[in-house]
Amino acid sequence: MKFFNTLTRKDEEFKPLKDNVVRMYTCGPTIYNFAHIGNFRTYVFEDLLRRYLKYKGYKIKQVMNLTDVDDKTIKNSIKEGKKLKSFTDTYKKAFFEDVDILNIERAEVYPAATEHVLEMIEIIKVLIKKGYAYQGEDKSWYYNIAKFNDYGKLSHMKIDELKSGARVKQDEYEKENVADFALWKAWDENDGDVFWDDDELGKGRPGWHIECSAMSMKHLSDAFKTGKFIPGKFETFDIHTGGVDNMFPHHEDEIAQSEAATGKKFVNIWMHSEHLLVDGKKMSKSLGNFYTLRDLFAKGFKPMALRYVLISTHYRQQLNFTFDGLNAATNALQRIEDFVLKLKETKENEGEDINSTMDKLIETFEMSLDNDLNIAPAMGAIFEFIKKINGLIAEKNLAKKDADKILKLLIRFNSVLGFIDFSEKKLDNEIEELVREREAARKSKNWAKSDMIRDVLKEKGIVLEDTAKGVRWKYAK
């Protein structure tokens, strides 16, 4: 199994650094608004990675942070006249609702930045002691990137022409503005009542970048096991993920401060997902192409169709979201679910030997995902398999025991994909009665009544299919 490492720009064979446990840190949401589909493109990629590692037999310890204090959360909470915690709790709750509705597996730990400020302070003090940090005229504490020889190694940027002493206090900035970044931001009136007091650092709050260093070190190593920061106890962890826009400055700054503090390699493999576009353009509220999950579901689209769209393009390729694509995903899911229903209805005692066909499917599925989670060939193989088996079912040439084997295989694959619905759907009493009435009308050859009931059911979102084995129903797309 190989993954593309952003740090080395190479595909690298993956093996956990410690036993059979994959220690993984994923950059989570800044909880100041509803997460949009671009955010969830990254979260679904990380879910695919997590699920496939489990499929391969690894145990997972995943940590996903919740940024509940930064420039954005403070600014927006003050704008709405709310206390920071009350403000961020609203969007924290919404985030987890979205995670669950997209069938994203929960991480083992969701640390909040505000609960780890003491750990951040301890790391900053180590950086000061080692000569990597200094206090600016504004009383904030900054990281001196000129002291870290490897600065820029993740984003592959050169800092030879950096202006000496240039500083940037805001959390997010562009490569052309590369400068010493804030570790601890001195309080000013724009922060309202959001601050922590420390004898050495003064009244202020942590910068964004130090937050992730502290939370990953605490939960993925023994660096804080005693309650105090012991740099020598830190152990390099396996994987750090995020969107490509996190690469600089956020991840670059994480590496600089973490490796300076511990003297050890921070992360073994860095993985970044590419941007999501909408109709070929960057998503923007001003363009009217900005969508949260709630926006799409209000339009009648199903969560699993969106998950299918977000997962079906390789994570290192830009994903162009379109409503045509979302409709196509809905149709593809319906095809899979129709196939599942046919398998459940198969009753034949004998049929063609499908063992070699199944073995080939498994091989293609695993070879594709072993190759840096290359999902497209895996999905193509699944649909080719469905086409072949549907042919056998039509010919009554698939044995029930083999249909059951296929169902078990699909359930296993779905432990990775997470978008197939195997549940036994049930109709409410009113609709069941209409289905029975229609069947009675058909038996008495009352075609007018049969068609009328069929139309009524369609209006209620139920589509009927008349087959040789009787009537089959499904929800309309």
Coordinates of C-alpha atoms in Angstrom, one line a residue, residues 8-465:
T8 CA 8.9 14.2 -0.4
R9 CA 6.6 14.5 -3.5
K10 CA 6.9 10.7 -3.9
D11 CA 4.7 7.6 -3.5
E12 CA 5.8 5.8 -0.4
E13 CA 5.1 2.4 1.0
F14 CA 3.1 2.8 4.1
K15 CA 3.8 1.0 7.4
P16 CA 2.9 2.3 10.8
L17 CA 5.8 3.5 12.9
K18 CA 4.5 1.9 16.1
D19 CA 3.0 -1.7 16.3
N20 CA -0.2 -2.1 14.2
V21 CA -1.7 1.2 15.2
V22 CA -2.0 4.1 12.7
R23 CA -1.7 7.5 14.5
M24 CA -3.3 10.1 12.3
Y25 CA -4.0 13.8 12.8
T26 CA -6.6 15.5 10.6
C27 CA -7.2 19.2 10.5
G28 CA -10.8 19.7 11.6
P29 CA -13.2 22.6 11.3
T30 CA -12.9 26.2 12.5
I31 CA -16.4 26.3 14.1
Y32 CA -17.5 29.8 13.2
N33 CA -20.0 28.8 10.5
F34 CA -21.6 25.8 8.8
A35 CA -19.0 23.7 6.9
H36 CA -19.4 23.8 3.1
I37 CA -19.0 21.0 0.6
G38 CA -15.4 22.0 -0.1
N39 CA -14.6 21.3 3.6
F40 CA -16.4 18.0 3.3
R41 CA -14.5 17.0 0.2
T42 CA -11.5 16.8 2.6
Y43 CA -13.3 15.2 5.5
V44 CA -14.7 12.5 3.2
F45 CA -11.2 11.8 1.7
E46 CA -9.9 11.4 5.3
D47 CA -12.8 9.1 6.0
L48 CA -11.9 6.9 3.0
L49 CA -8.3 6.8 4.2
R50 CA -9.4 5.8 7.7
R51 CA -11.8 3.2 6.5
Y52 CA -9.4 1.6 4.1
L53 CA -6.6 1.4 6.7
K54 CA -9.1 -0.5 8.9
Y55 CA -10.1 -2.7 6.0
K56 CA -6.4 -3.6 5.7
G57 CA -6.4 -4.7 9.3
Y58 CA -4.8 -1.7 11.1
K59 CA -6.1 -0.1 14.3
I60 CA -6.6 3.6 14.1
K61 CA -6.1 6.4 16.5
Q62 CA -7.4 9.5 14.7
V63 CA -7.4 13.0 16.2
M64 CA -9.4 15.7 14.6
N65 CA -9.1 19.2 16.2
L66 CA -11.9 21.7 16.6
T67 CA -10.6 25.2 16.3
D68 CA -12.9 27.1 18.7
V69 CA -10.6 30.2 19.2
D70 CA -8.9 32.1 16.4
D71 CA -9.3 35.3 14.4
K72 CA -12.6 34.2 12.7
T73 CA -14.3 32.7 15.8
I74 CA -13.6 35.8 17.9
K75 CA -14.6 38.3 15.2
N76 CA -17.9 36.5 14.4
S77 CA -18.9 35.9 18.0
I78 CA -18.4 39.6 18.8
K79 CA -20.4 40.5 15.7
E80 CA -23.3 38.3 16.9
G81 CA -23.0 39.6 20.4
K82 CA -22.4 36.1 21.9
K83 CA -19.9 34.6 24.2
L84 CA -17.2 32.6 22.3
K85 CA -18.3 29.2 23.7
S86 CA -22.0 29.7 23.1
F87 CA -21.2 30.9 19.6
T88 CA -18.9 28.0 18.7
D89 CA -21.1 25.3 20.3
T90 CA -23.8 26.1 17.8
Y91 CA -21.5 25.3 14.9
K92 CA -19.8 22.4 16.7
K93 CA -23.2 20.7 17.0
A94 CA -24.0 21.4 13.3
F95 CA -20.6 19.9 12.3
F96 CA -21.3 16.6 14.0
E97 CA -24.8 16.5 12.5
D98 CA -23.2 16.9 9.1
V99 CA -20.5 14.3 9.9
D100 CA -23.2 11.7 10.8
I101 CA -25.5 12.4 7.9
L102 CA -22.6 11.8 5.5
N103 CA -21.8 8.6 7.2
I104 CA -18.3 9.8 8.2
E105 CA -16.8 7.6 10.9
R106 CA -16.1 9.5 14.2
A107 CA -12.5 10.1 15.1
E108 CA -11.3 8.7 18.4
V109 CA -10.5 12.2 19.8
Y110 CA -12.0 15.6 19.0
P111 CA -9.9 18.0 21.1
A112 CA -11.0 21.7 21.3
A113 CA -8.3 24.4 21.1
T114 CA -9.6 26.2 24.2
E115 CA -9.1 23.1 26.3
H116 CA -5.4 22.9 25.4
V117 CA -4.1 26.4 25.9
L118 CA -1.8 25.4 28.8
E119 CA -0.1 22.8 26.5
M120 CA 0.3 25.5 23.9
I121 CA 1.9 27.9 26.4
E122 CA 4.4 25.2 27.5
I123 CA 5.5 24.5 23.9
I124 CA 5.9 28.3 23.3
K125 CA 8.1 28.6 26.4
V126 CA 10.4 25.8 25.1
L127 CA 10.7 27.6 21.8
I128 CA 11.6 30.8 23.6
K129 CA 14.2 29.0 25.7
K130 CA 15.7 27.4 22.6
G131 CA 15.9 30.8 20.8
Y132 CA 13.2 30.2 18.2
A133 CA 10.8 32.7 19.5
Y134 CA 10.9 36.4 20.4
Q135 CA 8.6 39.1 21.6
G136 CA 7.6 41.9 19.1
E137 CA 7.0 45.5 19.8
D138 CA 3.2 44.7 20.0
K139 CA 4.0 42.4 22.9
S140 CA 3.0 39.3 20.8
W141 CA 5.4 36.4 20.6
Y142 CA 6.6 35.3 17.1
Y143 CA 8.4 32.3 15.7
N144 CA 11.7 33.3 14.0
I145 CA 11.6 31.2 10.7
A146 CA 15.1 32.1 9.9
K147 CA 16.3 30.0 12.8
F148 CA 14.7 26.9 11.3
N149 CA 16.8 25.8 8.4
D150 CA 14.2 23.5 6.9
Y151 CA 11.4 26.1 6.8
G152 CA 9.5 25.7 3.5
K153 CA 10.3 22.0 3.0
L154 CA 6.6 21.0 2.9
S155 CA 5.4 23.6 0.5
H156 CA 8.7 23.6 -1.4
M157 CA 9.2 27.3 -1.2
K158 CA 12.4 29.3 -0.9
I159 CA 12.8 31.9 1.8
D160 CA 16.2 33.3 0.7
E161 CA 14.8 36.7 0.0
L162 CA 12.8 37.0 3.2
K163 CA 13.0 40.4 4.7
S164 CA 14.7 40.2 8.0
G165 CA 12.3 40.9 10.9
A166 CA 9.1 40.8 8.8
R167 CA 6.2 39.6 10.9
V168 CA 2.6 38.5 10.3
K169 CA 0.1 38.4 13.2
Q170 CA -3.0 37.1 11.4
D171 CA -3.6 33.4 11.2
E172 CA -3.9 33.1 7.4
Y173 CA -1.6 34.6 4.9
E174 CA -0.2 34.0 1.4
K175 CA 3.2 32.7 0.3
E176 CA 4.3 36.1 -0.9
N177 CA 3.8 37.4 2.6
V178 CA 5.9 34.7 4.3
A179 CA 7.2 36.0 7.6
D180 CA 7.7 35.3 11.2
F181 CA 4.3 34.0 12.5
A182 CA 2.5 34.6 15.8
L183 CA 2.7 32.0 18.5
W184 CA 1.0 34.1 21.1
K185 CA -1.1 37.1 20.3
A186 CA -1.1 40.0 22.8
W187 CA -4.6 41.0 23.7
D188 CA -6.2 44.1 22.1
E189 CA -9.7 45.5 22.2
N190 CA -10.7 43.5 19.1
D191 CA -10.4 40.3 21.2
G192 CA -13.1 41.3 23.7
D193 CA -13.1 39.1 26.7
V194 CA -11.2 36.3 25.0
F195 CA -7.7 36.0 26.6
W196 CA -5.5 34.0 28.9
D197 CA -3.0 35.4 31.3
D198 CA 0.5 34.1 31.7
D199 CA 3.4 35.5 33.7
E200 CA 5.9 35.2 30.9
L201 CA 3.8 35.5 27.7
G202 CA 1.4 38.1 29.1
K203 CA -2.3 38.6 28.5
G204 CA -3.3 37.1 25.1
R205 CA -4.3 34.0 23.2
P206 CA -2.6 31.4 21.1
G207 CA -2.0 31.6 17.3
W208 CA -3.8 29.1 15.1
H209 CA -0.7 27.1 14.1
I210 CA 0.5 26.3 17.7
E211 CA -3.0 24.9 18.4
C212 CA -2.5 21.8 16.2
S213 CA 1.0 21.2 17.3
A214 CA -0.1 21.0 21.0
M215 CA -3.2 18.9 20.3
S216 CA -1.4 16.4 18.1
M217 CA 1.5 16.0 20.5
K218 CA -0.8 15.5 23.5
H219 CA -3.1 12.9 22.0
L220 CA -0.7 11.0 19.6
S221 CA 2.4 10.8 21.8
D222 CA 3.5 10.8 25.5
A223 CA 4.9 14.4 25.3
F224 CA 2.3 15.5 27.9
K225 CA 1.7 12.3 29.7
T226 CA 3.0 13.7 33.0
G227 CA 1.0 16.8 32.7
K228 CA 4.1 18.8 31.7
F229 CA 5.7 19.1 28.2
I230 CA 8.6 16.7 27.9
P231 CA 10.0 17.2 24.3
G232 CA 12.0 14.0 24.5
K233 CA 8.8 11.9 25.0
F234 CA 7.3 13.0 21.6
E235 CA 7.2 10.3 19.0
T236 CA 6.8 11.0 15.3
F237 CA 3.3 10.0 14.2
D238 CA 2.2 8.3 11.0
I239 CA -0.1 10.6 8.9
H240 CA -1.2 14.2 8.9
T241 CA -4.0 15.2 6.5
G242 CA -5.8 18.3 5.4
G243 CA -6.8 20.3 2.4
V244 CA -4.2 21.6 0.0
D245 CA -4.9 25.2 1.3
N246 CA -3.7 24.1 4.7
M247 CA -0.2 23.2 3.3
F248 CA 0.9 26.8 3.7
P249 CA 1.1 28.5 6.1
H250 CA -0.6 26.2 8.5
H251 CA 1.1 22.9 8.1
E252 CA 4.5 24.5 7.2
D253 CA 4.3 26.4 10.5
E254 CA 3.2 23.3 12.4
I255 CA 6.4 21.5 11.2
A256 CA 8.7 24.4 12.1
Q257 CA 7.5 24.9 15.6
S258 CA 7.0 21.2 16.4
E259 CA 10.4 20.0 15.1
A260 CA 12.2 23.0 16.8
A261 CA 10.5 22.2 20.1
T262 CA 11.2 18.4 20.1
G263 CA 14.2 18.0 17.9
K264 CA 12.4 15.2 16.1
K265 CA 10.6 14.6 12.8
F266 CA 7.0 15.7 13.3
V267 CA 5.1 13.6 10.9
N268 CA 6.0 10.7 8.6
I269 CA 3.5 11.1 5.7
W270 CA 1.6 14.3 4.8
M271 CA -1.5 13.9 2.6
H272 CA -3.5 16.8 1.1
S273 CA -6.7 16.8 -0.8
E274 CA -7.2 19.2 -3.8
H275 CA -9.8 21.9 -4.1
L276 CA -13.4 21.5 -4.9
L277 CA -14.7 23.7 -7.7
V278 CA -18.4 24.4 -8.6
D279 CA -19.1 24.4 -12.3
G280 CA -15.4 24.9 -12.9
K281 CA -15.2 28.0 -10.7
K282 CA -13.9 28.6 -7.2
M283 CA -16.8 28.4 -4.7
S284 CA -17.8 31.8 -3.6
K285 CA -20.9 33.4 -2.0
S286 CA -20.6 36.4 -4.4
L287 CA -20.8 34.0 -7.4
G288 CA -23.9 32.3 -5.9
N289 CA -22.2 28.9 -6.1
F290 CA -21.5 28.4 -2.4
Y291 CA -23.2 25.4 -0.9
T292 CA -23.4 23.9 2.6
L293 CA -24.8 20.4 3.1
R294 CA -28.0 22.0 4.3
D295 CA -28.4 23.9 1.0
L296 CA -28.2 20.7 -1.1
F297 CA -30.5 18.7 1.1
A298 CA -33.0 21.5 1.0
K299 CA -33.0 21.0 -2.7
G300 CA -34.0 17.4 -2.3
F301 CA -30.6 15.7 -2.8
K302 CA -29.7 12.7 -0.7
P303 CA -26.7 12.6 1.6
M304 CA -25.3 9.4 0.1
A305 CA -25.4 10.9 -3.4
L306 CA -23.2 13.7 -2.1
R307 CA -20.9 11.3 -0.4
Y308 CA -20.6 9.4 -3.7
V309 CA -19.7 12.6 -5.6
L310 CA -17.1 13.6 -3.0
I311 CA -15.4 10.2 -2.9
S312 CA -15.4 9.3 -6.5
T313 CA -12.7 11.6 -7.8
H314 CA -9.1 10.9 -6.7
Y315 CA -8.3 13.1 -3.7
R316 CA -5.3 14.7 -5.4
Q317 CA -7.3 15.9 -8.4
Q318 CA -9.6 18.9 -8.3
L319 CA -13.2 17.9 -8.0
N320 CA -15.6 19.8 -10.2
F321 CA -19.0 19.7 -8.5
T322 CA -22.1 20.0 -10.7
F323 CA -25.7 19.3 -10.2
D324 CA -25.5 17.0 -13.3
G325 CA -22.8 15.1 -11.5
L326 CA -25.0 14.9 -8.3
N327 CA -27.9 13.5 -10.4
A328 CA -25.6 11.0 -12.0
A329 CA -24.4 9.9 -8.5
T330 CA -28.1 9.5 -7.5
N331 CA -28.6 7.2 -10.5
A332 CA -25.4 5.2 -9.8
L333 CA -26.5 4.6 -6.2
Q334 CA -30.0 3.5 -7.4
R335 CA -28.3 1.0 -9.7
I336 CA -26.3 -0.4 -6.8
E337 CA -29.3 -0.6 -4.5
D338 CA -31.4 -2.2 -7.3
F339 CA -28.7 -4.8 -7.6
V340 CA -28.7 -5.4 -3.9
L341 CA -32.4 -6.0 -4.0
K342 CA -32.1 -8.5 -6.9
L343 CA -29.5 -10.4 -4.9
K344 CA -31.8 -10.6 -1.9
E345 CA -34.6 -11.9 -4.1
T346 CA -32.4 -14.6 -5.8
K347 CA -33.8 -18.1 -5.0
E348 CA -32.1 -20.4 -7.5
N349 CA -30.4 -23.6 -6.2
E350 CA -27.7 -23.7 -8.9
G351 CA -25.9 -21.3 -11.2
E352 CA -22.7 -20.4 -12.9
D353 CA -19.4 -20.5 -10.9
I354 CA -18.6 -16.9 -10.0
N355 CA -15.6 -17.4 -7.7
S356 CA -13.0 -16.3 -10.3
T357 CA -15.1 -13.2 -11.1
M358 CA -15.3 -12.3 -7.5
D359 CA -11.6 -12.9 -7.0
K360 CA -10.8 -10.5 -9.9
L361 CA -13.1 -7.9 -8.4
I362 CA -11.4 -8.1 -5.0
E363 CA -8.0 -7.9 -6.6
T364 CA -8.9 -4.8 -8.6
F365 CA -10.6 -3.1 -5.7
E366 CA -7.6 -3.6 -3.4
M367 CA -4.9 -2.9 -6.0
S368 CA -6.6 0.4 -6.9
L369 CA -6.9 1.6 -3.3
D370 CA -3.5 0.4 -2.4
N371 CA -2.3 2.8 -5.1
D372 CA -2.8 6.1 -3.1
L373 CA -6.5 5.5 -2.7
N374 CA -7.1 5.5 -6.5
I375 CA -10.9 5.1 -6.2
A376 CA -11.9 5.3 -9.9
P377 CA -10.7 1.9 -11.1
A378 CA -12.2 0.3 -8.0
M379 CA -15.7 1.8 -8.8
G380 CA -15.4 0.9 -12.5
A381 CA -14.7 -2.7 -11.5
I382 CA -17.7 -2.8 -9.2
F383 CA -20.1 -1.6 -12.0
E384 CA -18.6 -4.1 -14.5
F385 CA -19.2 -6.8 -11.9
I386 CA -22.8 -5.6 -11.4
K387 CA -23.4 -5.7 -15.2
K388 CA -22.2 -9.3 -15.4
I389 CA -24.1 -10.6 -12.4
N390 CA -27.3 -8.8 -13.5
G391 CA -27.0 -10.9 -16.7
L392 CA -26.8 -14.1 -14.7
I393 CA -29.8 -13.1 -12.6
A394 CA -31.8 -12.4 -15.7
E395 CA -30.9 -15.8 -17.0
K396 CA -31.7 -17.4 -13.6
N397 CA -28.1 -18.6 -13.6
L398 CA -27.0 -17.3 -10.2
A399 CA -27.3 -19.6 -7.2
K400 CA -28.7 -18.2 -3.9
K401 CA -25.6 -19.2 -2.1
D402 CA -23.5 -17.1 -4.5
A403 CA -25.9 -14.2 -4.3
D404 CA -25.4 -14.3 -0.5
K405 CA -21.6 -14.3 -1.0
I406 CA -21.8 -11.3 -3.2
L407 CA -23.9 -9.5 -0.6
K408 CA -21.3 -10.2 2.0
L409 CA -18.6 -8.9 -0.3
L410 CA -20.5 -5.7 -1.0
I411 CA -21.0 -5.2 2.7
R412 CA -17.2 -5.6 3.1
F413 CA -16.5 -3.1 0.3
N414 CA -19.0 -0.7 1.9
S415 CA -17.0 -0.7 5.1
V416 CA -14.6 1.4 2.9
L417 CA -17.1 3.2 0.6
G418 CA -19.8 4.0 3.1
F419 CA -22.6 4.9 0.7
I420 CA -24.5 1.7 0.0
D421 CA -27.8 1.3 1.7
F422 CA -28.5 -2.3 2.7
S423 CA -31.4 -1.6 5.0
E424 CA -34.8 -3.3 4.5
K425 CA -37.0 -0.4 3.6
K426 CA -40.6 -0.6 4.9
L427 CA -43.7 1.2 3.6
D428 CA -46.2 2.8 5.9
N429 CA -49.7 1.3 6.3
E430 CA -51.4 3.7 3.9
I431 CA -48.9 3.0 1.0
E432 CA -48.9 -0.8 1.7
E433 CA -52.7 -0.7 1.3
L434 CA -52.4 1.1 -2.0
V435 CA -49.8 -1.5 -3.2
R436 CA -52.2 -4.3 -2.3
E437 CA -55.2 -2.5 -4.0
R438 CA -53.1 -2.1 -7.2
E439 CA -52.1 -5.8 -7.1
A440 CA -55.8 -6.8 -6.8
A441 CA -56.7 -4.4 -9.7
R442 CA -54.0 -6.0 -11.9
K443 CA -55.3 -9.5 -11.1
S444 CA -58.8 -8.5 -12.0
K445 CA -57.4 -6.8 -15.2
N446 CA -58.7 -3.4 -14.0
W447 CA -55.8 -1.6 -15.8
A448 CA -57.3 1.9 -15.3
K449 CA -57.4 1.6 -11.6
S450 CA -54.0 -0.1 -11.5
D451 CA -52.5 2.9 -13.5
M452 CA -54.3 5.4 -11.3
I453 CA -52.9 3.9 -8.1
R454 CA -49.4 3.7 -9.7
D455 CA -49.6 7.5 -10.4
V456 CA -50.7 8.2 -6.8
L457 CA -47.8 6.2 -5.4
K458 CA -45.4 8.0 -7.7
E459 CA -46.6 11.4 -6.3
K460 CA -45.8 10.0 -2.9
G461 CA -42.3 9.2 -3.9
I462 CA -42.8 5.4 -4.6
V463 CA -41.9 3.8 -7.9
L464 CA -43.2 0.4 -8.7
E465 CA -41.6 -2.2 -11.0

